[in-house]
PDB file of C-alpha atoms in Angstrom:
ATOM      1  CA  ASP A   1      12.825  12.158 -15.448  1.00 70.00           C
ATOM      2  CA  ALA A   2       9.431  12.945 -14.446  1.00 83.00           C
ATOM      3  CA  ARG A   3       7.492  10.250 -12.571  1.00 94.00           C
ATOM      4  CA  VAL A   4       4.676   9.137 -10.800  1.00 97.00           C
ATOM      5  CA  THR A   5       4.495   9.302  -6.866  1.00 97.00           C
ATOM      6  CA  GLN A   6       2.881   7.440  -4.085  1.00 98.00           C
ATOM      7  CA  THR A   7       2.444   7.997  -0.692  1.00 98.00           C
ATOM      8  CA  PRO A   8       2.620   6.149   1.868  1.00 98.00           C
ATOM      9  CA  ARG A   9       5.299   3.266   0.308  1.00 97.00           C
ATOM     10  CA  HIS A  10       3.980   1.093   3.100  1.00 98.00           C
ATOM     11  CA  LYS A  11       1.314   0.715   5.560  1.00 98.00           C
ATOM     12  CA  VAL A  12       0.459  -1.347   8.419  1.00 98.00           C
ATOM     13  CA  THR A  13      -3.460  -1.304   9.818  1.00 97.00           C
ATOM     14  CA  GLU A  14      -5.741  -3.058  11.399  1.00 97.00           C
ATOM     15  CA  MET A  15      -8.743  -4.613   9.987  1.00 97.00           C
ATOM     16  CA  GLY A  16     -11.588  -2.273  10.019  1.00 97.00           C
ATOM     17  CA  GLN A  17      -9.770   0.926   9.704  1.00 98.00           C
ATOM     18  CA  GLU A  18      -9.555   3.268   6.967  1.00 98.00           C
ATOM     19  CA  VAL A  19      -6.749   3.093   4.470  1.00 98.00           C
ATOM     20  CA  THR A  20      -5.551   6.353   2.332  1.00 98.00           C
ATOM     21  CA  MET A  21      -3.442   5.931  -0.584  1.00 98.00           C
ATOM     22  CA  ARG A  22      -2.315   9.189  -2.313  1.00 98.00           C
ATOM     23  CA  CYS A  23      -0.677   9.582  -6.164  1.00 98.00           C
ATOM     24  CA  GLN A  24       0.637  12.519  -7.829  1.00 98.00           C
ATOM     25  CA  PRO A  25       0.783  11.813 -11.571  1.00 97.00           C
ATOM     26  CA  ILE A  26       3.256  12.852 -13.980  1.00 96.00           C
ATOM     27  CA  LEU A  27       2.352  16.613 -15.044  1.00 94.00           C
ATOM     28  CA  GLY A  28       0.224  16.759 -18.034  1.00 91.00           C
ATOM     29  CA  HIS A  29      -1.060  13.177 -18.102  1.00 93.00           C
ATOM     30  CA  ASN A  30      -4.449  12.800 -18.414  1.00 90.00           C
ATOM     31  CA  THR A  31      -5.196   9.411 -17.561  1.00 93.00           C
ATOM     32  CA  VAL A  32      -4.612   8.138 -13.899  1.00 96.00           C
ATOM     33  CA  PHE A  33      -5.401   4.351 -13.158  1.00 96.00           C
ATOM     34  CA  TRP A  34      -5.537   2.377  -9.991  1.00 97.00           C
ATOM     35  CA  TYR A  35      -4.274  -1.440  -9.964  1.00 96.00           C
ATOM     36  CA  ARG A  36      -3.983  -3.782  -7.736  1.00 96.00           C
ATOM     37  CA  GLN A  37      -1.138  -6.746  -7.315  1.00 95.00           C
ATOM     38  CA  THR A  38      -1.409  -9.898  -5.523  1.00 92.00           C
ATOM     39  CA  MET A  39       0.520 -13.103  -5.775  1.00 85.00           C
ATOM     40  CA  MET A  40      -2.691 -15.029  -6.968  1.00 81.00           C
ATOM     41  CA  GLN A  41      -4.617 -12.353  -8.940  1.00 79.00           C
ATOM     42  CA  GLY A  42      -1.812 -10.575 -10.671  1.00 86.00           C
ATOM     43  CA  LEU A  43      -2.421  -7.232 -11.945  1.00 91.00           C
ATOM     44  CA  GLU A  44      -6.117  -5.867 -11.647  1.00 91.00           C
ATOM     45  CA  LEU A  45      -7.484  -2.688 -12.543  1.00 91.00           C
ATOM     46  CA  LEU A  46      -9.699  -1.084  -9.856  1.00 94.00           C
ATOM     47  CA  ALA A  47     -10.330   1.953 -11.429  1.00 94.00           C
ATOM     48  CA  TYR A  48      -9.080   4.739 -13.979  1.00 92.00           C
ATOM     49  CA  PHE A  49      -9.928   8.375 -14.726  1.00 93.00           C
ATOM     50  CA  ARG A  50      -9.500  10.938 -18.041  1.00 91.00           C
ATOM     51  CA  ASN A  51      -9.310  14.416 -17.320  1.00 91.00           C
ATOM     52  CA  ARG A  52     -10.121  13.490 -13.784  1.00 92.00           C
ATOM     53  CA  ALA A  53     -13.239  12.306 -14.507  1.00 91.00           C
ATOM     54  CA  PRO A  54     -14.056   8.461 -13.273  1.00 90.00           C
ATOM     55  CA  LEU A  55     -14.568   6.255 -16.427  1.00 89.00           C
ATOM     56  CA  ASP A  56     -14.524   2.859 -14.904  1.00 85.00           C
ATOM     57  CA  ASP A  57     -14.681   1.335 -11.284  1.00 85.00           C
ATOM     58  CA  SER A  58     -15.721  -1.975 -12.605  1.00 84.00           C
ATOM     59  CA  GLY A  59     -12.978  -3.717 -10.467  1.00 85.00           C
ATOM     60  CA  MET A  60     -13.200  -2.246  -7.236  1.00 90.00           C
ATOM     61  CA  PRO A  61     -15.339  -3.587  -4.625  1.00 87.00           C
ATOM     62  CA  LYS A  62     -17.930  -0.483  -3.816  1.00 87.00           C
ATOM     63  CA  ASP A  63     -18.737  -1.304  -0.561  1.00 92.00           C
ATOM     64  CA  ARG A  64     -15.647  -0.406   0.753  1.00 96.00           C
ATOM     65  CA  PHE A  65     -13.461   1.380  -1.490  1.00 96.00           C
ATOM     66  CA  SER A  66     -13.711   4.766  -3.443  1.00 95.00           C
ATOM     67  CA  ALA A  67     -11.221   6.656  -5.821  1.00 96.00           C
ATOM     68  CA  GLU A  68     -11.111  10.467  -6.431  1.00 95.00           C
ATOM     69  CA  MET A  69      -9.238  13.063  -7.949  1.00 95.00           C
ATOM     70  CA  PRO A  70      -9.996  16.045  -6.071  1.00 92.00           C
ATOM     71  CA  ASP A  71      -7.379  18.075  -8.652  1.00 93.00           C
ATOM     72  CA  ALA A  72      -4.790  17.353 -11.560  1.00 92.00           C
ATOM     73  CA  THR A  73      -2.270  16.465  -9.499  1.00 94.00           C
ATOM     74  CA  LEU A  74      -3.915  14.379  -6.917  1.00 97.00           C
ATOM     75  CA  ALA A  75      -5.418  10.890  -7.070  1.00 97.00           C
ATOM     76  CA  THR A  76      -6.675   9.147  -3.897  1.00 97.00           C
ATOM     77  CA  LEU A  77      -7.910   5.415  -2.743  1.00 97.00           C
ATOM     78  CA  LYS A  78      -9.720   4.940   0.086  1.00 97.00           C
ATOM     79  CA  ILE A  79     -10.449   1.496   1.870  1.00 97.00           C
ATOM     80  CA  GLN A  80     -13.195   1.838   4.464  1.00 97.00           C
ATOM     81  CA  PRO A  81     -13.084  -0.511   6.638  1.00 96.00           C
ATOM     82  CA  SER A  82      -9.932  -2.409   5.684  1.00 97.00           C
ATOM     83  CA  GLU A  83      -9.868  -6.082   5.847  1.00 97.00           C
ATOM     84  CA  PRO A  84      -7.070  -8.764   5.712  1.00 97.00           C
ATOM     85  CA  ARG A  85      -7.761  -9.764   2.354  1.00 95.00           C
ATOM     86  CA  ASP A  86      -7.319  -6.301   0.936  1.00 96.00           C
ATOM     87  CA  SER A  87      -3.286  -6.760   1.366  1.00 97.00           C
ATOM     88  CA  ALA A  88      -1.596  -6.216  -1.467  1.00 97.00           C
ATOM     89  CA  VAL A  89       0.509  -3.853  -3.110  1.00 98.00           C
ATOM     90  CA  TYR A  90      -1.178  -0.448  -4.720  1.00 98.00           C
ATOM     91  CA  PHE A  91      -0.201   1.016  -8.041  1.00 98.00           C
ATOM     92  CA  CYS A  92      -0.952   3.994  -9.558  1.00 98.00           C
ATOM     93  CA  ALA A  93      -0.189   4.813 -12.986  1.00 97.00           C
ATOM     94  CA  SER A  94      -0.383   7.555 -15.267  1.00 96.00           C
ATOM     95  CA  GLY A  95      -0.386   8.427 -18.707  1.00 93.00           C
ATOM     96  CA  PRO A  96      -0.810  11.123 -21.634  1.00 90.00           C
ATOM     97  CA  GLY A  97      -4.073   9.557 -22.806  1.00 84.00           C
ATOM     98  CA  PRO A  98      -5.869   8.816 -26.266  1.00 77.00           C
ATOM     99  CA  GLY A  99      -6.465  12.544 -26.653  1.00 75.00           C
ATOM    100  CA  GLN A 100      -2.483  13.017 -26.891  1.00 75.00           C
ATOM    101  CA  GLY A 101      -1.951  10.167 -29.394  1.00 77.00           C
ATOM    102  CA  SER A 102      -0.625   7.795 -26.285  1.00 82.00           C
ATOM    103  CA  TYR A 103      -2.107   4.935 -24.465  1.00 85.00           C
ATOM    104  CA  GLU A 104       1.386   4.613 -22.689  1.00 91.00           C
ATOM    105  CA  GLN A 105       0.825   4.318 -18.512  1.00 94.00           C
ATOM    106  CA  TYR A 106       3.861   4.948 -16.281  1.00 95.00           C
ATOM    107  CA  PHE A 107       3.774   3.290 -13.004  1.00 97.00           C
ATOM    108  CA  GLY A 108       4.298   4.574  -9.595  1.00 97.00           C
ATOM    109  CA  PRO A 109       6.343   2.970  -6.959  1.00 97.00           C
ATOM    110  CA  GLY A 110       3.192   1.450  -5.488  1.00 97.00           C
ATOM    111  CA  THR A 111       1.823   1.197  -1.638  1.00 98.00           C
ATOM    112  CA  ARG A 112       2.279  -1.909   0.120  1.00 98.00           C
ATOM    113  CA  LEU A 113      -0.646  -2.540   2.502  1.00 98.00           C
ATOM    114  CA  THR A 114      -0.715  -5.256   5.387  1.00 98.00           C
ATOM    115  CA  VAL A 115      -4.228  -5.418   7.086  1.00 98.00           C
ATOM    116  CA  THR A 116      -3.990  -7.358  10.428  1.00 97.00           C
TER     117      THR A 116
ATOM    118  CA  GLY B   1     -14.469  -8.249 -22.087  1.00 74.00           C
ATOM    119  CA  GLU B   2     -10.940  -8.740 -23.238  1.00 81.00           C
ATOM    120  CA  ASN B   3      -8.877 -11.451 -21.742  1.00 90.00           C
ATOM    121  CA  VAL B   4      -5.353 -12.037 -21.761  1.00 95.00           C
ATOM    122  CA  GLU B   5      -3.243 -15.672 -21.238  1.00 96.00           C
ATOM    123  CA  GLN B   6       0.664 -15.572 -20.996  1.00 97.00           C
ATOM    124  CA  HIS B   7       2.711 -18.055 -21.327  1.00 97.00           C
ATOM    125  CA  PRO B   8       4.885 -20.055 -20.011  1.00 97.00           C
ATOM    126  CA  SER B   9       4.688 -18.696 -16.333  1.00 96.00           C
ATOM    127  CA  THR B  10       8.503 -19.228 -15.583  1.00 97.00           C
ATOM    128  CA  LEU B  11      11.461 -19.839 -17.788  1.00 98.00           C
ATOM    129  CA  SER B  12      14.851 -20.553 -17.197  1.00 98.00           C
ATOM    130  CA  VAL B  13      17.628 -19.720 -20.141  1.00 97.00           C
ATOM    131  CA  GLN B  14      21.066 -19.897 -19.994  1.00 98.00           C
ATOM    132  CA  GLU B  15      22.945 -16.171 -20.781  1.00 97.00           C
ATOM    133  CA  GLY B  16      23.407 -15.559 -24.304  1.00 97.00           C
ATOM    134  CA  ASP B  17      20.460 -17.307 -25.235  1.00 97.00           C
ATOM    135  CA  SER B  18      17.255 -15.974 -26.273  1.00 98.00           C
ATOM    136  CA  ALA B  19      14.252 -15.851 -24.255  1.00 98.00           C
ATOM    137  CA  VAL B  20      10.384 -15.849 -25.836  1.00 98.00           C
ATOM    138  CA  ILE B  21       7.112 -14.925 -24.374  1.00 98.00           C
ATOM    139  CA  LYS B  22       3.904 -15.167 -25.752  1.00 98.00           C
ATOM    140  CA  CYS B  23       0.291 -13.600 -25.317  1.00 98.00           C
ATOM    141  CA  THR B  24      -2.864 -14.531 -26.539  1.00 97.00           C
ATOM    142  CA  TYR B  25      -5.622 -12.023 -26.394  1.00 96.00           C
ATOM    143  CA  SER B  26      -9.634 -12.377 -26.867  1.00 94.00           C
ATOM    144  CA  ASP B  27     -10.945  -8.953 -28.094  1.00 91.00           C
ATOM    145  CA  SER B  28     -10.240  -8.669 -31.945  1.00 90.00           C
ATOM    146  CA  ALA B  29     -11.114  -4.975 -31.129  1.00 89.00           C
ATOM    147  CA  SER B  30      -7.345  -4.698 -29.168  1.00 91.00           C
ATOM    148  CA  ASN B  31      -5.375  -2.542 -30.620  1.00 91.00           C
ATOM    149  CA  TYR B  32      -2.426  -1.519 -28.438  1.00 93.00           C
ATOM    150  CA  PHE B  33      -0.111  -4.197 -26.939  1.00 96.00           C
ATOM    151  CA  PRO B  34       2.668  -3.010 -24.159  1.00 96.00           C
ATOM    152  CA  TRP B  35       5.399  -5.484 -22.453  1.00 98.00           C
ATOM    153  CA  TYR B  36       6.469  -4.603 -18.640  1.00 98.00           C
ATOM    154  CA  LYS B  37       9.206  -5.773 -16.679  1.00 98.00           C
ATOM    155  CA  GLN B  38       9.061  -5.954 -13.069  1.00 97.00           C
ATOM    156  CA  GLU B  39      11.903  -6.342 -10.892  1.00 96.00           C
ATOM    157  CA  LEU B  40      11.411  -7.581  -7.396  1.00 93.00           C
ATOM    158  CA  GLY B  41       9.708  -4.849  -5.339  1.00 92.00           C
ATOM    159  CA  LYS B  42       9.792  -2.498  -7.816  1.00 95.00           C
ATOM    160  CA  ARG B  43       7.354  -0.989 -10.390  1.00 96.00           C
ATOM    161  CA  PRO B  44       6.670  -2.562 -13.581  1.00 96.00           C
ATOM    162  CA  GLN B  45       8.330  -0.577 -16.012  1.00 96.00           C
ATOM    163  CA  LEU B  46       7.293  -0.056 -19.477  1.00 96.00           C
ATOM    164  CA  ILE B  47       9.928  -1.959 -22.026  1.00 97.00           C
ATOM    165  CA  ILE B  48       8.333  -1.737 -25.671  1.00 97.00           C
ATOM    166  CA  ASP B  49       4.853  -1.885 -27.121  1.00 95.00           C
ATOM    167  CA  ILE B  50       3.440  -2.011 -30.437  1.00 94.00           C
ATOM    168  CA  ARG B  51       0.159  -0.985 -32.304  1.00 90.00           C
ATOM    169  CA  SER B  52      -2.143  -3.263 -34.171  1.00 84.00           C
ATOM    170  CA  ASN B  53      -1.292  -1.356 -37.487  1.00 85.00           C
ATOM    171  CA  VAL B  54       2.200  -2.857 -36.991  1.00 84.00           C
ATOM    172  CA  GLY B  55       3.608  -6.353 -37.355  1.00 90.00           C
ATOM    173  CA  GLU B  56       6.591  -6.448 -35.442  1.00 94.00           C
ATOM    174  CA  LYS B  57       8.937  -3.756 -33.831  1.00 94.00           C
ATOM    175  CA  LYS B  58      12.454  -3.926 -32.332  1.00 96.00           C
ATOM    176  CA  ASP B  59      14.690  -1.983 -29.672  1.00 94.00           C
ATOM    177  CA  GLN B  60      18.046  -3.344 -29.234  1.00 95.00           C
ATOM    178  CA  ARG B  61      18.157  -6.782 -27.739  1.00 97.00           C
ATOM    179  CA  ILE B  62      14.117  -6.829 -27.196  1.00 98.00           C
ATOM    180  CA  ALA B  63      11.447  -7.282 -30.020  1.00 97.00           C
ATOM    181  CA  VAL B  64       7.769  -7.818 -30.225  1.00 98.00           C
ATOM    182  CA  THR B  65       5.792  -9.283 -33.029  1.00 97.00           C
ATOM    183  CA  LEU B  66       1.721  -9.435 -33.607  1.00 96.00           C
ATOM    184  CA  ASN B  67      -0.651 -11.756 -35.229  1.00 95.00           C
ATOM    185  CA  LYS B  68      -3.823  -9.750 -35.172  1.00 93.00           C
ATOM    186  CA  THR B  69      -5.329 -13.046 -37.261  1.00 93.00           C
ATOM    187  CA  ALA B  70      -4.412 -15.062 -34.442  1.00 94.00           C
ATOM    188  CA  LYS B  71      -5.135 -12.482 -31.689  1.00 95.00           C
ATOM    189  CA  HIS B  72      -1.251 -13.532 -30.365  1.00 95.00           C
ATOM    190  CA  PHE B  73       1.558 -11.466 -29.640  1.00 97.00           C
ATOM    191  CA  SER B  74       5.208 -12.454 -28.415  1.00 98.00           C
ATOM    192  CA  LEU B  75       8.100 -10.899 -26.509  1.00 98.00           C
ATOM    193  CA  HIS B  76      11.230 -12.284 -27.996  1.00 98.00           C
ATOM    194  CA  ILE B  77      14.788 -11.281 -26.009  1.00 98.00           C
ATOM    195  CA  THR B  78      18.141 -12.217 -27.718  1.00 97.00           C
ATOM    196  CA  GLU B  79      21.760 -12.399 -26.093  1.00 98.00           C
ATOM    197  CA  THR B  80      20.351 -12.569 -22.766  1.00 98.00           C
ATOM    198  CA  GLN B  81      22.072 -11.080 -19.519  1.00 97.00           C
ATOM    199  CA  PRO B  82      21.443 -11.625 -15.707  1.00 96.00           C
ATOM    200  CA  GLU B  83      20.081  -8.179 -15.211  1.00 96.00           C
ATOM    201  CA  ASP B  84      17.127  -9.508 -17.844  1.00 98.00           C
ATOM    202  CA  SER B  85      16.203 -11.784 -14.958  1.00 98.00           C
ATOM    203  CA  ALA B  86      12.815 -10.629 -13.707  1.00 97.00           C
ATOM    204  CA  VAL B  87       8.808 -10.897 -14.112  1.00 97.00           C
ATOM    205  CA  TYR B  88       7.539  -9.773 -17.490  1.00 98.00           C
ATOM    206  CA  PHE B  89       3.692  -8.897 -18.101  1.00 97.00           C
ATOM    207  CA  CYS B  90       1.892  -8.252 -21.243  1.00 97.00           C
ATOM    208  CA  ALA B  91      -1.197  -6.558 -21.339  1.00 96.00           C
ATOM    209  CA  ALA B  92      -3.684  -5.692 -24.378  1.00 94.00           C
ATOM    210  CA  SER B  93      -5.828  -2.569 -24.390  1.00 89.00           C
ATOM    211  CA  LEU B  94      -8.838  -1.001 -26.569  1.00 75.00           C
ATOM    212  CA  SER B  95      -6.931   2.212 -27.308  1.00 61.00           C
ATOM    213  CA  ASN B  96     -10.483   4.172 -27.229  1.00 70.00           C
ATOM    214  CA  THR B  97     -10.810   2.916 -23.347  1.00 73.00           C
ATOM    215  CA  GLY B  98      -7.218   3.135 -22.153  1.00 77.00           C
ATOM    216  CA  LYS B  99      -7.878   0.437 -20.057  1.00 83.00           C
ATOM    217  CA  LEU B 100      -5.179  -2.481 -19.737  1.00 89.00           C
ATOM    218  CA  ILE B 101      -5.659  -5.768 -19.179  1.00 91.00           C
ATOM    219  CA  PHE B 102      -2.547  -7.646 -18.010  1.00 93.00           C
ATOM    220  CA  GLY B 103      -1.348 -11.450 -18.381  1.00 95.00           C
ATOM    221  CA  GLN B 104      -0.424 -13.307 -15.588  1.00 94.00           C
ATOM    222  CA  GLY B 105       3.418 -12.753 -15.771  1.00 96.00           C
ATOM    223  CA  THR B 106       6.222 -14.813 -16.775  1.00 97.00           C
ATOM    224  CA  THR B 107       9.336 -15.083 -14.187  1.00 97.00           C
ATOM    225  CA  LEU B 108      12.376 -15.160 -16.539  1.00 98.00           C
ATOM    226  CA  GLN B 109      15.510 -16.440 -14.969  1.00 98.00           C
ATOM    227  CA  VAL B 110      19.036 -16.005 -17.062  1.00 97.00           C
ATOM    228  CA  LYS B 111      21.645 -18.218 -15.772  1.00 96.00           C
ATOM    229  CA  PRO B 112      25.069 -16.667 -15.502  1.00 92.00           C
TER     230      PRO B 112
END
């Protein structure tokens, strides 16, 4: 049963520190998404990739957030410098993609980030 | 851009009753509508989805209906069980973009 994996599962850091979150999409999936979940804002799309190319990162604060896919098995989301308002659960999701006739997305377990 | 409204925000039913959650979307070009279930502290899990060329889809006790003219879709859970208690999210997507826009979620409580 293939699943999206994310590391770390929990991260506590001080304001101003760099945070890097990693995601391994399901093998063969061509689309990767980063979401942020908070009680106030719900599930927000931050960025997404198709075939490792960034297609849309309009939901991401560009001054401090960056998302990359160094290869097909790794997606990263970095925050530098982190701020208390970045505290949230960050989910990665992957899907086969429209090229394979599928629009489904499967979520990883999330990284719970706390910035003090 | 797309906007998805979900109602109600909370829903409490007795075990065995039916539960209905409704969502409306703004972009008439949206053509893919999934529903996710999220238990406390867990990942959202895809439970059912529907494409715009279909009006209804059923999988055991859950069903989704879509009214393209009115731009709304609904999740129906019959014979509810305590393990159905969770937060349910609807979403809408333009299939050529792959982006999902989520509703705000409905907290369903099934009382034994």
